[in-house]
Amino acid sequence: MYAVPPSGVARDAPHPPGTETLDELKCFRYPGHQAEAYESLNCLGPFGRGMPASRRRDYALILLASILWGTSFPGSKLTVGTVDPLFLTFARMAIGAVLGLTVLAATRRLHLEVFCQPLVWVLGAINAAGFELQNEGILLTTASKTALLVNVNVVIIPVLMVAFFRETMTRVKVAGILVGTFGVVVVATKFDPASLAGGQFAGDVLVFVAGVVWAFYVVGAKKMVDRGGDYVALTAGILATTALLAAVPLFFVGWPLPTDASGWLGIAYLGLVPTFTPLLLYVASMRTISPTVSGLLILLEVVVAAVLSFLFLRDPLGVYTLAGGALILFGAYVVTRGD
């Protein structure tokens, strides 16, 4: 039998940030001795002592999303060499949107109400701006530096969560964020100042600004998820509005279509693999995990980007990548312990 609230506690009572209702089979702490009397099938142990199974599931979703997103950095670096950055943003988002809408249609969940929500269009605009900046920047800098600078939002998101969601920032979370961020620095810079010259300054600035822009995108997406509804429809809606808004600049600068098969192949990969699926996994994880925590877990994509850049772009892979990756994973562990 599933756990139920103690007598006198309403099922729809306010919950601490980051938890789900008992109807969603979440473990939930009640004050006093009452907590000791309840257990749930999706908990590791006594009520309030173990991590809920749904949260463990969502941690896994984020890690899988980070791996898929990590492949996008070397993939984008290879593709922008033959595809215009503005057209790449539009084409990638359009393919992702079509994939998402197809899933909705196949499951008979395709409805247009999601496009009536102003915040979906705002998120689409922010997402389009972020990808335009990233694609323009990665043309000038390296894939590994792009992965690092884009993930600067791991530092910005906690501040925004405190400002907009009144989220508690514990010392353990701060420590985990600092450890994970330091790991990213180790992977990307290898403590060698010369590595910072791997890309032009303008490219570094563009991808850095993209990371700042996406911090606001993540907070807005969290707000949408907290409203409830179909997260698959939300994901497809964001990608569709992103594609539509990313097409606007092309009407002014022209539609520079790729001239060779490699460009189209790169577009197909980026649109089909690291777009709809990881965004869907990420949005789904927001039901139980704060963006502050997920932002750190997604730093795993920097390790993935570094490894793939070594394999396909001949970027060096050595002890710094391994050490930085270990720090990122340890930082993720520390943050989850403090969540």
Short mmCIF file of C-alpha atoms in Angstrom, two decimals:
data_model
loop_
_atom_site.label_atom_id
_atom_site.label_comp_id
_atom_site.label_asym_id
_atom_site.label_seq_id
_atom_site.Cartn_x
_atom_site.Cartn_y
_atom_site.Cartn_z
CA MET A 1 0.00 0.00 0.00
CA TYR A 2 1.25 3.46 -0.81
CA ALA A 3 2.03 5.89 1.96
CA VAL A 4 -0.71 8.35 2.86
CA PRO A 5 -0.60 11.60 4.82
CA PRO A 6 -1.01 11.41 8.59
CA SER A 7 -4.35 12.29 10.05
CA GLY A 8 -5.01 15.98 9.96
CA VAL A 9 -2.56 16.69 7.14
CA ALA A 10 -4.19 17.71 3.86
CA ARG A 11 -3.11 15.90 0.72
CA ASP A 12 -2.79 19.21 -1.08
CA ALA A 13 -0.90 20.91 1.71
CA PRO A 14 2.08 23.04 0.65
CA HIS A 15 5.20 20.99 0.08
CA PRO A 16 8.83 21.93 0.52
CA PRO A 17 10.51 23.15 -2.67
CA GLY A 18 11.56 20.36 -5.03
CA THR A 19 9.11 17.69 -3.80
CA GLU A 20 6.04 16.19 -5.42
CA THR A 21 2.69 15.38 -3.89
CA LEU A 22 1.97 12.00 -2.34
CA ASP A 23 -0.37 11.33 -5.22
CA GLU A 24 2.78 11.30 -7.34
CA LEU A 25 4.29 8.71 -5.00
CA LYS A 26 6.89 11.00 -3.46
CA CYS A 27 8.36 10.47 -0.01
CA PHE A 28 7.60 13.44 2.16
CA ARG A 29 8.80 14.54 5.57
CA TYR A 30 6.16 15.26 8.20
CA PRO A 31 7.13 16.88 11.48
CA GLY A 32 7.64 14.92 14.64
CA HIS A 33 7.32 11.21 15.32
CA GLN A 34 4.67 10.74 12.62
CA ALA A 35 7.35 10.45 9.95
CA GLU A 36 8.71 7.28 11.47
CA ALA A 37 5.44 5.43 10.92
CA TYR A 38 5.28 5.80 7.16
CA GLU A 39 7.07 4.10 4.32
CA SER A 40 6.61 4.26 0.57
CA LEU A 41 7.30 1.67 -2.08
CA ASN A 42 9.42 4.15 -4.00
CA CYS A 43 11.76 4.98 -1.10
CA LEU A 44 15.04 3.38 -0.20
CA GLY A 45 14.19 3.06 3.45
CA PRO A 46 12.03 4.50 6.24
CA PHE A 47 9.92 7.49 5.37
CA GLY A 48 12.07 10.60 5.04
CA ARG A 49 15.37 8.70 5.33
CA GLY A 50 15.95 7.48 1.77
CA MET A 51 15.99 9.21 -1.58
CA PRO A 52 12.66 8.74 -3.43
CA ALA A 53 12.84 6.45 -6.43
CA SER A 54 11.33 9.15 -8.64
CA ARG A 55 14.16 11.49 -7.72
CA ARG A 56 16.77 8.81 -8.39
CA ARG A 57 15.11 8.32 -11.77
CA ASP A 58 15.29 12.03 -12.53
CA TYR A 59 18.97 12.16 -11.59
CA ALA A 60 19.52 9.45 -14.19
CA LEU A 61 17.51 11.45 -16.74
CA ILE A 62 19.71 14.50 -16.23
CA LEU A 63 22.92 12.51 -16.59
CA LEU A 64 21.66 10.94 -19.81
CA ALA A 65 20.67 14.40 -21.09
CA SER A 66 24.14 15.73 -20.25
CA ILE A 67 25.77 12.94 -22.26
CA LEU A 68 23.59 13.67 -25.29
CA TRP A 69 24.13 17.42 -24.99
CA GLY A 70 27.87 16.83 -24.61
CA THR A 71 27.97 15.35 -28.12
CA SER A 72 26.49 18.55 -29.52
CA PHE A 73 29.62 20.66 -28.93
CA PRO A 74 32.05 18.78 -31.19
CA GLY A 75 29.12 18.09 -33.51
CA SER A 76 28.38 21.80 -33.79
CA LYS A 77 32.07 22.62 -34.23
CA LEU A 78 32.30 20.20 -37.14
CA THR A 79 29.04 21.41 -38.67
CA VAL A 80 29.55 25.19 -38.52
CA GLY A 81 32.52 24.75 -40.80
CA THR A 82 30.13 24.01 -43.67
CA VAL A 83 26.80 25.42 -42.43
CA ASP A 84 25.89 29.02 -41.67
CA PRO A 85 25.48 29.41 -37.86
CA LEU A 86 22.11 31.15 -38.15
CA PHE A 87 20.73 28.51 -40.48
CA LEU A 88 22.10 25.76 -38.21
CA THR A 89 20.11 27.13 -35.28
CA PHE A 90 16.89 27.20 -37.29
CA ALA A 91 17.37 23.77 -38.90
CA ARG A 92 18.38 22.03 -35.68
CA MET A 93 15.45 23.44 -33.71
CA ALA A 94 13.02 22.73 -36.55
CA ILE A 95 14.02 19.06 -36.70
CA GLY A 96 13.77 18.77 -32.93
CA ALA A 97 10.35 20.41 -32.97
CA VAL A 98 9.08 18.09 -35.71
CA LEU A 99 10.32 15.10 -33.73
CA GLY A 100 8.55 16.32 -30.61
CA LEU A 101 5.29 17.09 -32.41
CA THR A 102 5.44 13.66 -34.05
CA VAL A 103 5.70 12.01 -30.64
CA LEU A 104 2.70 14.00 -29.43
CA ALA A 105 0.68 13.09 -32.51
CA ALA A 106 1.59 9.41 -32.22
CA THR A 107 0.47 9.36 -28.59
CA ARG A 108 -2.68 11.40 -29.37
CA ARG A 109 -1.54 14.25 -27.13
CA LEU A 110 -1.07 16.90 -29.79
CA HIS A 111 -2.91 20.06 -28.76
CA LEU A 112 -2.23 23.68 -29.65
CA GLU A 113 -3.02 25.11 -26.22
CA VAL A 114 0.68 25.17 -25.34
CA PHE A 115 1.24 27.87 -27.97
CA CYS A 116 -1.31 30.11 -26.24
CA GLN A 117 0.98 30.48 -23.24
CA PRO A 118 3.11 33.65 -23.52
CA LEU A 119 5.93 32.16 -21.45
CA VAL A 120 6.44 29.42 -24.05
CA TRP A 121 7.16 32.11 -26.65
CA VAL A 122 9.44 33.94 -24.22
CA LEU A 123 11.38 30.72 -23.61
CA GLY A 124 11.54 30.14 -27.36
CA ALA A 125 13.01 33.60 -27.87
CA ILE A 126 15.59 33.11 -25.11
CA ASN A 127 16.51 29.67 -26.43
CA ALA A 128 16.88 30.99 -29.98
CA ALA A 129 19.13 33.81 -28.78
CA GLY A 130 21.27 31.37 -26.80
CA PHE A 131 21.79 29.05 -29.75
CA GLU A 132 22.48 31.90 -32.15
CA LEU A 133 25.19 33.17 -29.80
CA GLN A 134 26.65 29.71 -29.24
CA ASN A 135 26.79 28.81 -32.94
CA GLU A 136 28.37 32.13 -33.86
CA GLY A 137 30.85 31.80 -31.01
CA ILE A 138 31.86 28.18 -31.55
CA LEU A 139 32.82 29.12 -35.10
CA LEU A 140 35.59 31.25 -33.59
CA THR A 141 36.59 29.24 -30.51
CA THR A 142 37.08 25.60 -29.56
CA ALA A 143 34.41 23.05 -28.66
CA SER A 144 35.85 22.41 -25.18
CA LYS A 145 36.00 26.11 -24.32
CA THR A 146 32.45 26.51 -25.56
CA ALA A 147 31.32 23.71 -23.25
CA LEU A 148 33.03 25.44 -20.33
CA LEU A 149 31.83 28.98 -20.96
CA VAL A 150 28.25 27.99 -21.78
CA ASN A 151 28.05 26.18 -18.45
CA VAL A 152 28.79 29.37 -16.56
CA ASN A 153 25.05 29.29 -15.85
CA VAL A 154 25.76 26.74 -13.09
CA VAL A 155 26.90 29.71 -11.02
CA ILE A 156 24.10 32.04 -12.13
CA ILE A 157 21.15 29.64 -11.78
CA PRO A 158 21.40 29.27 -7.97
CA VAL A 159 21.29 33.05 -7.59
CA LEU A 160 18.22 33.27 -9.81
CA MET A 161 16.55 30.40 -7.94
CA VAL A 162 17.06 32.22 -4.66
CA ALA A 163 15.68 35.43 -6.19
CA PHE A 164 12.63 33.96 -7.97
CA PHE A 165 11.83 30.76 -6.04
CA ARG A 166 13.16 31.58 -2.56
CA GLU A 167 15.22 28.40 -2.74
CA THR A 168 17.47 27.69 0.20
CA MET A 169 21.17 27.74 -0.56
CA THR A 170 22.94 25.46 1.93
CA ARG A 171 26.67 25.36 2.54
CA VAL A 172 26.82 21.82 1.20
CA LYS A 173 25.28 22.92 -2.11
CA VAL A 174 27.67 25.84 -2.35
CA ALA A 175 30.61 23.53 -1.73
CA GLY A 176 29.41 21.08 -4.38
CA ILE A 177 28.89 23.83 -6.93
CA LEU A 178 32.39 25.18 -6.31
CA VAL A 179 33.97 21.72 -6.60
CA GLY A 180 32.09 20.95 -9.81
CA THR A 181 32.87 24.31 -11.34
CA PHE A 182 36.54 23.88 -10.48
CA GLY A 183 36.44 20.53 -12.24
CA VAL A 184 35.12 22.21 -15.38
CA VAL A 185 37.98 24.71 -15.23
CA VAL A 186 40.49 21.87 -14.90
CA VAL A 187 39.05 20.04 -17.93
CA ALA A 188 38.82 23.09 -20.14
CA THR A 189 42.01 25.00 -19.21
CA LYS A 190 44.36 22.27 -17.91
CA PHE A 191 45.89 25.07 -15.78
CA ASP A 192 47.64 26.29 -18.91
CA PRO A 193 47.04 29.97 -19.70
CA ALA A 194 47.98 29.26 -23.32
CA SER A 195 44.85 27.11 -23.67
CA LEU A 196 42.77 30.25 -23.25
CA ALA A 197 44.16 31.41 -26.57
CA GLY A 198 42.58 28.45 -28.35
CA GLY A 199 39.81 30.65 -29.65
CA GLN A 200 39.40 34.32 -30.46
CA PHE A 201 38.19 36.60 -27.69
CA ALA A 202 35.01 37.50 -29.59
CA GLY A 203 34.01 33.83 -29.77
CA ASP A 204 34.65 33.38 -26.05
CA VAL A 205 32.48 36.38 -25.24
CA LEU A 206 29.64 35.12 -27.44
CA VAL A 207 29.47 31.68 -25.85
CA PHE A 208 29.83 33.19 -22.38
CA VAL A 209 26.83 35.44 -23.01
CA ALA A 210 24.96 32.38 -24.33
CA GLY A 211 25.50 30.72 -20.96
CA VAL A 212 24.15 33.76 -19.13
CA VAL A 213 21.10 33.83 -21.40
CA TRP A 214 20.39 30.15 -20.77
CA ALA A 215 20.42 30.69 -17.01
CA PHE A 216 17.26 32.77 -17.39
CA TYR A 217 15.87 30.15 -19.78
CA VAL A 218 16.31 27.41 -17.16
CA VAL A 219 14.54 29.43 -14.48
CA GLY A 220 11.66 30.19 -16.87
CA ALA A 221 11.36 26.52 -17.79
CA LYS A 222 11.22 25.62 -14.11
CA LYS A 223 8.34 28.06 -13.67
CA MET A 224 6.45 26.38 -16.52
CA VAL A 225 7.04 22.90 -15.09
CA ASP A 226 5.78 24.00 -11.68
CA ARG A 227 2.49 25.00 -13.30
CA GLY A 228 1.91 21.35 -14.20
CA GLY A 229 0.69 19.96 -17.50
CA ASP A 230 2.23 17.78 -20.19
CA TYR A 231 6.01 18.21 -20.12
CA VAL A 232 6.33 16.52 -23.52
CA ALA A 233 4.04 19.15 -25.03
CA LEU A 234 6.02 21.86 -23.23
CA THR A 235 9.29 20.55 -24.68
CA ALA A 236 7.90 20.37 -28.22
CA GLY A 237 6.31 23.80 -27.83
CA ILE A 238 9.58 25.41 -26.74
CA LEU A 239 11.44 23.89 -29.68
CA ALA A 240 8.74 24.92 -32.15
CA THR A 241 8.71 28.53 -30.97
CA THR A 242 12.52 28.53 -30.96
CA ALA A 243 12.58 27.39 -34.60
CA LEU A 244 10.01 29.96 -35.68
CA LEU A 245 11.84 32.82 -33.98
CA ALA A 246 15.25 31.60 -35.17
CA ALA A 247 13.96 31.83 -38.74
CA VAL A 248 13.31 35.57 -38.46
CA PRO A 249 16.94 36.70 -39.06
CA LEU A 250 17.14 34.49 -42.14
CA PHE A 251 14.49 36.58 -43.87
CA PHE A 252 16.90 39.53 -43.63
CA VAL A 253 20.26 37.85 -44.35
CA GLY A 254 19.04 35.18 -46.75
CA TRP A 255 18.74 31.41 -46.49
CA PRO A 256 22.29 30.05 -46.90
CA LEU A 257 21.59 26.37 -47.51
CA PRO A 258 24.46 23.87 -47.06
CA THR A 259 26.18 22.96 -50.30
CA ASP A 260 27.53 19.53 -49.37
CA ALA A 261 26.28 16.32 -47.79
CA SER A 262 28.43 16.68 -44.65
CA GLY A 263 26.61 19.86 -43.71
CA TRP A 264 23.20 18.22 -44.01
CA LEU A 265 24.47 15.18 -42.10
CA GLY A 266 25.61 17.41 -39.25
CA ILE A 267 22.25 19.18 -39.18
CA ALA A 268 20.42 15.85 -39.13
CA TYR A 269 22.48 14.55 -36.22
CA LEU A 270 22.16 17.71 -34.15
CA GLY A 271 18.43 17.89 -34.80
CA LEU A 272 17.64 14.24 -34.13
CA VAL A 273 19.93 13.34 -31.24
CA PRO A 274 21.01 16.18 -28.88
CA THR A 275 17.91 18.38 -29.16
CA PHE A 276 14.43 17.02 -28.41
CA THR A 277 15.40 13.97 -26.36
CA PRO A 278 17.79 15.62 -23.85
CA LEU A 279 15.52 18.65 -23.46
CA LEU A 280 12.61 16.32 -22.75
CA LEU A 281 14.65 14.45 -20.14
CA TYR A 282 15.78 17.72 -18.58
CA VAL A 283 12.29 19.22 -18.40
CA ALA A 284 10.93 15.97 -16.94
CA SER A 285 13.60 16.00 -14.23
CA MET A 286 12.51 19.48 -13.10
CA ARG A 287 9.47 17.89 -11.48
CA THR A 288 11.59 16.76 -8.53
CA ILE A 289 15.05 18.30 -8.93
CA SER A 290 15.97 21.93 -8.57
CA PRO A 291 17.78 23.60 -11.49
CA THR A 292 20.54 24.41 -9.00
CA VAL A 293 21.28 20.70 -8.66
CA SER A 294 20.59 19.74 -12.28
CA GLY A 295 22.84 22.55 -13.46
CA LEU A 296 25.78 20.87 -11.77
CA LEU A 297 24.88 17.37 -12.97
CA ILE A 298 24.77 18.66 -16.55
CA LEU A 299 28.41 19.69 -16.19
CA LEU A 300 29.12 16.08 -17.15
CA GLU A 301 28.57 17.27 -20.73
CA VAL A 302 31.90 19.10 -20.51
CA VAL A 303 33.69 15.79 -19.97
CA VAL A 304 31.79 14.21 -22.85
CA ALA A 305 32.64 17.17 -25.09
CA ALA A 306 36.32 16.95 -24.13
CA VAL A 307 36.53 13.22 -24.88
CA LEU A 308 34.74 13.51 -28.23
CA SER A 309 36.81 16.55 -29.17
CA PHE A 310 39.92 14.45 -28.57
CA LEU A 311 38.58 11.67 -30.78
CA PHE A 312 37.19 13.72 -33.65
CA LEU A 313 38.90 17.11 -33.41
CA ARG A 314 42.25 15.88 -32.08
CA ASP A 315 42.00 17.92 -28.91
CA PRO A 316 44.43 16.52 -26.30
CA LEU A 317 43.06 14.13 -23.67
CA GLY A 318 45.09 13.47 -20.56
CA VAL A 319 45.31 13.52 -16.80
CA TYR A 320 43.58 16.91 -16.53
CA THR A 321 40.47 15.65 -18.29
CA LEU A 322 40.32 12.61 -16.01
CA ALA A 323 40.97 14.66 -12.87
CA GLY A 324 38.46 17.32 -13.88
CA GLY A 325 35.85 14.70 -14.67
CA ALA A 326 36.35 13.15 -11.24
CA LEU A 327 35.89 16.57 -9.60
CA ILE A 328 32.70 17.18 -11.57
CA LEU A 329 31.23 13.85 -10.50
CA PHE A 330 32.30 14.39 -6.89
CA GLY A 331 30.77 17.86 -6.91
CA ALA A 332 27.53 16.39 -8.25
CA TYR A 333 27.55 13.87 -5.41
CA VAL A 334 28.12 16.61 -2.82
CA VAL A 335 25.26 18.72 -4.16
CA THR A 336 22.83 15.81 -4.23
CA ARG A 337 23.73 15.01 -0.62
CA GLY A 338 22.83 18.58 0.30
CA ASP A 339 19.55 18.62 -1.66
#
